[in-house]
Coordinates of C-alpha atoms and ligand atoms in Angstrom, one line a residue:
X1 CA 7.5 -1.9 31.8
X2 CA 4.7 -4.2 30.6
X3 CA 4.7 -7.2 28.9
X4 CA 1.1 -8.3 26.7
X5 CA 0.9 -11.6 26.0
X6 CA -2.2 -11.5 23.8
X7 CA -1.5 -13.9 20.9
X8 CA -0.3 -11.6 17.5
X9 CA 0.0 -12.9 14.3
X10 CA 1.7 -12.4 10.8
X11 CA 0.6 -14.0 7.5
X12 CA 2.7 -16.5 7.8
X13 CA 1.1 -18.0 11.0
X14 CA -2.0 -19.0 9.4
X15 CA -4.0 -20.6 6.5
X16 CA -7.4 -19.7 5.6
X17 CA -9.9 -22.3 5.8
X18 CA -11.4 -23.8 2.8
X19 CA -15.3 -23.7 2.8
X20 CA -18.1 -25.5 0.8
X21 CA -18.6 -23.4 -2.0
X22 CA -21.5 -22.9 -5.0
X23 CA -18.6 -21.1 -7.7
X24 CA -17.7 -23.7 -9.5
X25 CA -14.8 -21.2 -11.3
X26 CA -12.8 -18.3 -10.5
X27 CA -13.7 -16.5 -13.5
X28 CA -16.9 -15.9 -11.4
X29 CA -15.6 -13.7 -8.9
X30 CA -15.4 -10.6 -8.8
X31 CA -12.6 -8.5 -6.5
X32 CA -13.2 -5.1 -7.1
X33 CA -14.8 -3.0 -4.5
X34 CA -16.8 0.3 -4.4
X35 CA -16.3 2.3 -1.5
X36 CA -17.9 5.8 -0.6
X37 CA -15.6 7.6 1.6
X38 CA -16.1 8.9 5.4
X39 CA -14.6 12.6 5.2
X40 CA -14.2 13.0 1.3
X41 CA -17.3 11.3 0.1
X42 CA -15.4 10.3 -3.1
X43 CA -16.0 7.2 -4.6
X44 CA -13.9 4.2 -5.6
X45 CA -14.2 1.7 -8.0
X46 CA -11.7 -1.2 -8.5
X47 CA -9.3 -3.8 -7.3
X48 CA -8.1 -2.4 -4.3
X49 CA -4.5 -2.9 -4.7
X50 CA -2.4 0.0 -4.7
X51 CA 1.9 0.2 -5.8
X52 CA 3.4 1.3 -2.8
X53 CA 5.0 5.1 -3.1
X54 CA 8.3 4.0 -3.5
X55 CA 11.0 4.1 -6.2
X56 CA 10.9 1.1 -8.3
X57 CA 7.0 0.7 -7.5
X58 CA 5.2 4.0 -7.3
X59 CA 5.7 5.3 -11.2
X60 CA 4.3 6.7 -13.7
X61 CA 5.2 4.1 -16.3
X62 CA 3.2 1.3 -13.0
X63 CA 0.3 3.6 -13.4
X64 CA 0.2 4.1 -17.4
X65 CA 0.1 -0.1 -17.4
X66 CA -2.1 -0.2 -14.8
X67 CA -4.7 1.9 -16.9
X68 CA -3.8 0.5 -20.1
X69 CA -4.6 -2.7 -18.7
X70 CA -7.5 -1.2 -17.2
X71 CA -7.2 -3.7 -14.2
X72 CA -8.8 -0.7 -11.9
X73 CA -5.1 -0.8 -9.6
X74 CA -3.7 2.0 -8.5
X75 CA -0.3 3.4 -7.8
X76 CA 1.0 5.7 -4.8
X77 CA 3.4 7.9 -7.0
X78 CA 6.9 8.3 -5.2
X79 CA 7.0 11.9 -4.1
X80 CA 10.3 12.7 -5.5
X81 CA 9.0 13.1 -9.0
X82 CA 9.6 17.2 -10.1
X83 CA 6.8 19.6 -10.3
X84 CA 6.9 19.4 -14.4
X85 CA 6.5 16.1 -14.7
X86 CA 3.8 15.8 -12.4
X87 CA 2.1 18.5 -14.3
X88 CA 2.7 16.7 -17.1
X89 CA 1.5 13.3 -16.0
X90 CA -2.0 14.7 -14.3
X91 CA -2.8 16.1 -17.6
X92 CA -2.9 12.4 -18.7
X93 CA -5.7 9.5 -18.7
X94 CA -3.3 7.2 -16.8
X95 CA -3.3 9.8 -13.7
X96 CA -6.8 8.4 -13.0
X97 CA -5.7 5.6 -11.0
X98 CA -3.0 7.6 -9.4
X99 CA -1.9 8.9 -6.0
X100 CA -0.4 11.9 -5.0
X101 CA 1.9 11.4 -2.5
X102 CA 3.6 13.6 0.1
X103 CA 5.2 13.3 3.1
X104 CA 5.3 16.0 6.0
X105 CA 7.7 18.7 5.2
X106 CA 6.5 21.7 4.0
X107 CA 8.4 21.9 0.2
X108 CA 6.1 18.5 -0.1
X109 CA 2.8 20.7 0.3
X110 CA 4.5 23.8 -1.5
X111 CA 5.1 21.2 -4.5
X112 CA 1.4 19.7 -4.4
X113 CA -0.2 23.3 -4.2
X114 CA 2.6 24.4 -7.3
X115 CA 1.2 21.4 -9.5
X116 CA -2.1 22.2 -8.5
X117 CA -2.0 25.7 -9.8
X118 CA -0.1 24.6 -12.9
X119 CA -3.2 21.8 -14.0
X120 CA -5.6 24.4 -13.0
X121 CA -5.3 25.2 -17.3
X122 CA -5.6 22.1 -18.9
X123 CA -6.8 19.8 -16.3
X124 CA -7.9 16.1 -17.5
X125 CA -7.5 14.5 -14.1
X126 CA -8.1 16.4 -10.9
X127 CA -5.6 15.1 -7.8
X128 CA -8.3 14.0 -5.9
X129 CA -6.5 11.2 -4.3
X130 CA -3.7 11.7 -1.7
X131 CA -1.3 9.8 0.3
X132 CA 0.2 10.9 3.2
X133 CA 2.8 8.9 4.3
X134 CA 5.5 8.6 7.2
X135 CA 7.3 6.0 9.0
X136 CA 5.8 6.6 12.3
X137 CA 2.1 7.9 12.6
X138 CA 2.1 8.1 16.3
X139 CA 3.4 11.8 16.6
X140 CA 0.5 14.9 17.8
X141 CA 2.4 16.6 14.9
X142 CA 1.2 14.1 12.6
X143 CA -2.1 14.2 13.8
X144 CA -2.2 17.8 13.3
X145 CA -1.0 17.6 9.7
X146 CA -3.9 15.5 9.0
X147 CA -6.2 17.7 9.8
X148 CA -4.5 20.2 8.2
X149 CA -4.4 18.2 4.8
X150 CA -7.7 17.8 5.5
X151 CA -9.0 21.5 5.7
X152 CA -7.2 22.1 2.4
X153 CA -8.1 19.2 0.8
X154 CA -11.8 18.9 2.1
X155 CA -13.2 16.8 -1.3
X156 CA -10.0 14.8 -1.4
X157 CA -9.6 11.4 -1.0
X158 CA -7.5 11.0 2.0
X159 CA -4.8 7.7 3.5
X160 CA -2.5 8.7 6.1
X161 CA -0.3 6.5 8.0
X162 CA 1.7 4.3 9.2
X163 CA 0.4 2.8 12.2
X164 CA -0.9 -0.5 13.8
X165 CA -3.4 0.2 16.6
X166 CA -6.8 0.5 16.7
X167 CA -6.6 3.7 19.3
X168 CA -4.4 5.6 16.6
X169 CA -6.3 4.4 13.6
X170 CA -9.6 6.0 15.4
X171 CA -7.3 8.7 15.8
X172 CA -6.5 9.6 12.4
X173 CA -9.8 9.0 11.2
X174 CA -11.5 11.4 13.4
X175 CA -8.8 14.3 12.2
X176 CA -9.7 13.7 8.8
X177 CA -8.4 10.5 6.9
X178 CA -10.4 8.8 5.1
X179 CA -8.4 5.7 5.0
X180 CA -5.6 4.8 7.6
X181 CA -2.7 2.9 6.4
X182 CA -1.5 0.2 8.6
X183 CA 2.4 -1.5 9.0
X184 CA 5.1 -0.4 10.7
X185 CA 8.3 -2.7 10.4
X186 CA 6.8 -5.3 7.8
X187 CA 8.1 -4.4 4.5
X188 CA 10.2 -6.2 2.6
X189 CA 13.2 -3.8 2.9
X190 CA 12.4 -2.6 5.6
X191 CA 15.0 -2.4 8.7
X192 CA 12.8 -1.0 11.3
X193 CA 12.2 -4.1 13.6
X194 CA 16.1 -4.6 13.5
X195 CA 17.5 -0.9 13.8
X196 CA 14.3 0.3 16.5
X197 CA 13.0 -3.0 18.0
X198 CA 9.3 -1.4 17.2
X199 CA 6.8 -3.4 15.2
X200 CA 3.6 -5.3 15.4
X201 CA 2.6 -8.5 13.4
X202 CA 0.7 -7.2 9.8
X203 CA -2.0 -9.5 10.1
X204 CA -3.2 -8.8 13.8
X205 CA -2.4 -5.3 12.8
X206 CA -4.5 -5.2 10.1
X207 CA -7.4 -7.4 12.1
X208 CA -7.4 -4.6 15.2
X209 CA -7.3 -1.1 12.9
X210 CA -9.8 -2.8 10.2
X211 CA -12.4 -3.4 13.5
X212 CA -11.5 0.3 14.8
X213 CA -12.0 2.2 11.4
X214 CA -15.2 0.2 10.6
X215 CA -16.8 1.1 13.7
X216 CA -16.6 4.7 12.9
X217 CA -17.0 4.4 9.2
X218 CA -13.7 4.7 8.0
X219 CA -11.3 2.4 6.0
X220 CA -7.5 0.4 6.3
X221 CA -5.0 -0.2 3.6
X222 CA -2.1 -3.2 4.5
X223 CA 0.9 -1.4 4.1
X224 CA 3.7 -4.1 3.5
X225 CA 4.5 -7.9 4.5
X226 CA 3.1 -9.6 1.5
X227 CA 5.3 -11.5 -0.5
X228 CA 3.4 -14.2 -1.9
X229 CA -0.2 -14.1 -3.6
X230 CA -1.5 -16.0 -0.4
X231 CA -0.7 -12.8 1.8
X232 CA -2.9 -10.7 -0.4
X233 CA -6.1 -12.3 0.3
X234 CA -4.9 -13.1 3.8
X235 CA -4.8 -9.2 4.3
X236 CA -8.3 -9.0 2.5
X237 CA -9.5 -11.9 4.7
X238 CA -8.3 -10.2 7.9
X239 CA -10.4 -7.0 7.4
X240 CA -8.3 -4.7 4.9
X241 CA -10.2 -2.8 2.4
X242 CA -7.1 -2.0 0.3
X243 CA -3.5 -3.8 0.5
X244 CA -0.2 -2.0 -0.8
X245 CA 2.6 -3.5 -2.0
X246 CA 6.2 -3.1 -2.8
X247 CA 8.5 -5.4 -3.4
X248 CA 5.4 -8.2 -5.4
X249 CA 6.0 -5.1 -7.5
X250 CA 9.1 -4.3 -7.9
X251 CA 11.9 -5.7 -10.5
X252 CA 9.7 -4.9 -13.6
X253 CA 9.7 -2.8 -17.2
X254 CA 7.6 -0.4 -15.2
X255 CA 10.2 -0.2 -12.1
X256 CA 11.9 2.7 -14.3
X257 CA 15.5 1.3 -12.9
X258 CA 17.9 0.1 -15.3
X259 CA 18.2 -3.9 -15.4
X260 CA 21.7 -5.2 -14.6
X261 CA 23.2 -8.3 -15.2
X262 CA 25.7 -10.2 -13.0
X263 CA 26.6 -13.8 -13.9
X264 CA 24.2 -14.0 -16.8
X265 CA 21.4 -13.2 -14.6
X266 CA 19.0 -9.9 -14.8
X267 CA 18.4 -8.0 -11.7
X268 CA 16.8 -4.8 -11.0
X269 CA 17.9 -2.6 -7.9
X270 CA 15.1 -2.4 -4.9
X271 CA 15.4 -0.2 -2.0
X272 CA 13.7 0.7 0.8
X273 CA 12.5 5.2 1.3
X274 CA 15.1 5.3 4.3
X275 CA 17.7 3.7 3.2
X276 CA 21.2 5.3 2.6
X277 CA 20.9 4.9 -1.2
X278 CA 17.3 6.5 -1.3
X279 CA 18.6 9.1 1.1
X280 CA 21.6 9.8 -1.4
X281 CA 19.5 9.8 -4.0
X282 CA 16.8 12.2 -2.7
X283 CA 18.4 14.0 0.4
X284 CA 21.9 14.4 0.2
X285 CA 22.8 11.2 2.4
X286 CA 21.7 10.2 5.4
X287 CA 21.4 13.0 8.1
X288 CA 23.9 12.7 11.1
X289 CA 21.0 12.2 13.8
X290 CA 19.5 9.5 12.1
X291 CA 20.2 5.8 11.3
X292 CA 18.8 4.3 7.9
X293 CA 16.0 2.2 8.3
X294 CA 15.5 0.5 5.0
X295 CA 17.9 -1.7 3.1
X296 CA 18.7 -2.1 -0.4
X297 CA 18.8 -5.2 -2.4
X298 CA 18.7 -7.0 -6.0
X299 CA 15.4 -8.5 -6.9
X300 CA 15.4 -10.6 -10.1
X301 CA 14.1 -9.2 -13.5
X302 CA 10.5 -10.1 -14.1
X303 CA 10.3 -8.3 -17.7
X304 CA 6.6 -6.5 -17.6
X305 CA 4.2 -6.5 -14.7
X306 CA 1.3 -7.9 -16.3
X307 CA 2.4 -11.5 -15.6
X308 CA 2.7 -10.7 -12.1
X309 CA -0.7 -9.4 -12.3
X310 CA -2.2 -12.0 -13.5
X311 CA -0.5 -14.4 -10.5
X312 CA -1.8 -11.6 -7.9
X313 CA -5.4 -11.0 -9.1
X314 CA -5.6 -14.9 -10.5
X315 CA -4.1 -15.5 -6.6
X316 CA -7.2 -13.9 -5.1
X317 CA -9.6 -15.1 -7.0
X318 CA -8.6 -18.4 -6.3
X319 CA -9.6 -17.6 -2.6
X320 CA -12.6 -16.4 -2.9
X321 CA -13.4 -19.5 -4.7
X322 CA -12.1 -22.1 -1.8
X323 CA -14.2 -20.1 0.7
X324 CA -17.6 -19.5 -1.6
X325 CA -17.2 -15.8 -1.7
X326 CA -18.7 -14.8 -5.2
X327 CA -17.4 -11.0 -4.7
X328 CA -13.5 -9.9 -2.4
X329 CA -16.4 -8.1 -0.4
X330 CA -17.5 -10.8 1.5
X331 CA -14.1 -12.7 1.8
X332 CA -14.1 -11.5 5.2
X333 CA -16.9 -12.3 5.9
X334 CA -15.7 -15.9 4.5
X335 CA -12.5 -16.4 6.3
X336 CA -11.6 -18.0 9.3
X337 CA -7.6 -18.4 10.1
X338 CA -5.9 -22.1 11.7
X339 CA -3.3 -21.0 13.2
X340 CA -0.4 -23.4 11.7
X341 CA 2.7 -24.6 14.1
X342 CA 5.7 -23.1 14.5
X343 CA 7.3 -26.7 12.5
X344 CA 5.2 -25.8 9.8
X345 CA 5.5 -22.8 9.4
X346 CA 9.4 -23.4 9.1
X347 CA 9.0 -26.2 6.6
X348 CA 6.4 -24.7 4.5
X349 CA 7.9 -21.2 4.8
X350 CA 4.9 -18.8 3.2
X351 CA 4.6 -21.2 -0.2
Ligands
5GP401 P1 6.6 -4.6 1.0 O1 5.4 -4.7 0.1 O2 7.8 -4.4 0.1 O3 6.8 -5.7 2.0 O4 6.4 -3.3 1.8 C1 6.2 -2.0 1.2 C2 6.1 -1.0 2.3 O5 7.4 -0.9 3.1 C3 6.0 0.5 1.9 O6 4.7 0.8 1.4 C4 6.4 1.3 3.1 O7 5.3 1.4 4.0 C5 7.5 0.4 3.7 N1 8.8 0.9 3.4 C6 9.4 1.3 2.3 N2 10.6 1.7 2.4 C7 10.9 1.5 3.7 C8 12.1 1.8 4.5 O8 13.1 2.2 4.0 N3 12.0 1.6 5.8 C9 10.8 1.2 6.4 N4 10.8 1.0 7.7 N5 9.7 0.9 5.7 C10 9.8 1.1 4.4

């Protein structure tokens, strides 16, 4: 047993400093990024903000807004959409800022390969964007399945997580992903840290893997832990070239849940991929040898998610602004954290 007593921290334990600035408005900065990938050697261009793969999020109705609004965002599609659909759905403009994801078992790959086949006709967005995504990165079998992914997938556009080291993100990137994605335990329905113990604070996670995937050309995506605008460009400011989120997302027109009401109030269901309801939903309940590790709750109805939008991107902006950075590329560059105290912390909460 070892104990490390290196300071970690979580968006909530800092502020970013305000620095003298030229931009006189926000309307001046810009926060979409290109990016040229290690491995794939596609390009992106855009907000880097992605709607986490998860019911309620990760939709096709999230990604037809998204591209109607042409904000350049992009959505992880849940993977339990059926192979017609997806067919469907890639034959459309919208699919442009979508990703395909899958987890690791095999029907996941047969189903990618099926839809690839089918679009092969009448193709009008290639899937040249996947996620890979499962709760614990850590595994030689993962690793493998990366590389895998990656030999099929050569031109593909490649994130594969979850993990929060930098050994593991150098990992990953040297088996083939272009972009690692990094939290394990922060989400917003998450039960990980409750049900396992296992965790690591987002924002030190996202400091360590962002300084191990630069160094050998690769990229990070904070997966999970924001739940205010603030945390966005705290993830940005800590390294992140993309940040995911879930619940910021959830509760909307887009969510594809029906809206129920209780007490005169509108509320949309939320849950987390491993909870009991997702796993009744998608799996046949939960398997005997396993615990859930997700929860489920009611998040109030937010009618469409433009007006979140504008909060989130307007959120951002705002930051870049207080530290001088005329583009989200150098907010990095731009930040530096104050720790705030605990009292603080607990008075001010993340608002
Ligand atoms: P949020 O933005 O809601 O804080 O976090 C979203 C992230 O939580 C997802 O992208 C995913 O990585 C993670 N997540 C989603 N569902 C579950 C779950 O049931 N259990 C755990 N441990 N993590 C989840």
């Amino acid at each position: 047993m070892r104990i490390e007593e290196d300071l970690k921290l979580d968006f909530k334990d800092v502020l970013i400093r305000p620095k003298r600035s030229t931009l006189s408005t926000r309307k001046d900065v810009d926060i979409s990024r290109s990016f040229k990938f290690k491995h794939s050697k596609e390009k992106f261009e855009g907000v880097p903000i992605v709607a986490a793969n998860m019911d309620g999020v990760g939709t096709m109705d999230m990604a037809r807004a998204f591209h109607k609004d042409g904000n350049g965002l992009s959505v992880a599609l849940t993977k339990h959409y059926d192979k017609d659909v997806l067919v469907e759905f890639f034959k459309s403009k919208a699919a442009a800022n979508a990703w395909y994801s899958i987890g690791t078992a095999e029907r996941d790959l047969e189903k990618l390969q099926a839809v690839l086949k089918d679009l092969k006709k009448e193709v009008v967005t290639p899937i040249n964007r996947i996620c890979l995504d499962v709760a614990n990165g850590y595994s030689q079998a993962f690793i493998d399945y990366v590389k895998t992914i990656r030999d099929l997938f050569p031109n593909c556009l490649l994130m594969a997580g979850n993990v929060v080291t930098g050994e593991m993100t150098e990992e990953l990137i040297l088996s083939g992903a272009d972009i690692v994605k990094v939290g394990i335990g922060p989400g917003s329905v998450c039960t990980t840290r409750k049900m396992t113990g296992i965790g690591y604070p987002q924002l030190s996670a996202v400091i360590e893997c962002a300084d191990a995937a630069h160094g050998l050309g690769g990229h990070v995506c904070s997966d999970g832990g924001c739940t205010v605008p603030g945390d966005i460009a705290k993830a940005f400011g800590g390294g992140a070239d993309f940040v995911m989120l879930g619940g910021m997302l959830s509760g909307h027109d887009e969510s594809e849940m029906k809206v129920i009401e209780k007490d005169g109030e509108k509320f949309v269901e939320f849950y987390g991929m491993s909870s009991s309801t997702a796993m009744d939903k998608h799996s046949g309940g939960v398997a005997n040898y396993r615990a859930s590790e997700g929860k489920t709750v009611h998040v109030p109805y937010r009618g469409s998610v433009e007006n979140t939008l504008q909060d989130v991107l307007g959120g951002l902006r705002s930051t870049c602004t207080y530290v001088g950075a005329k583009r989200l590329k150098e907010l990095s560059k731009r930040t530096s954290f104050i720790r705030v105290s605990q009292q603080l912390n607990t008075v001010f909460g993340n608002g």
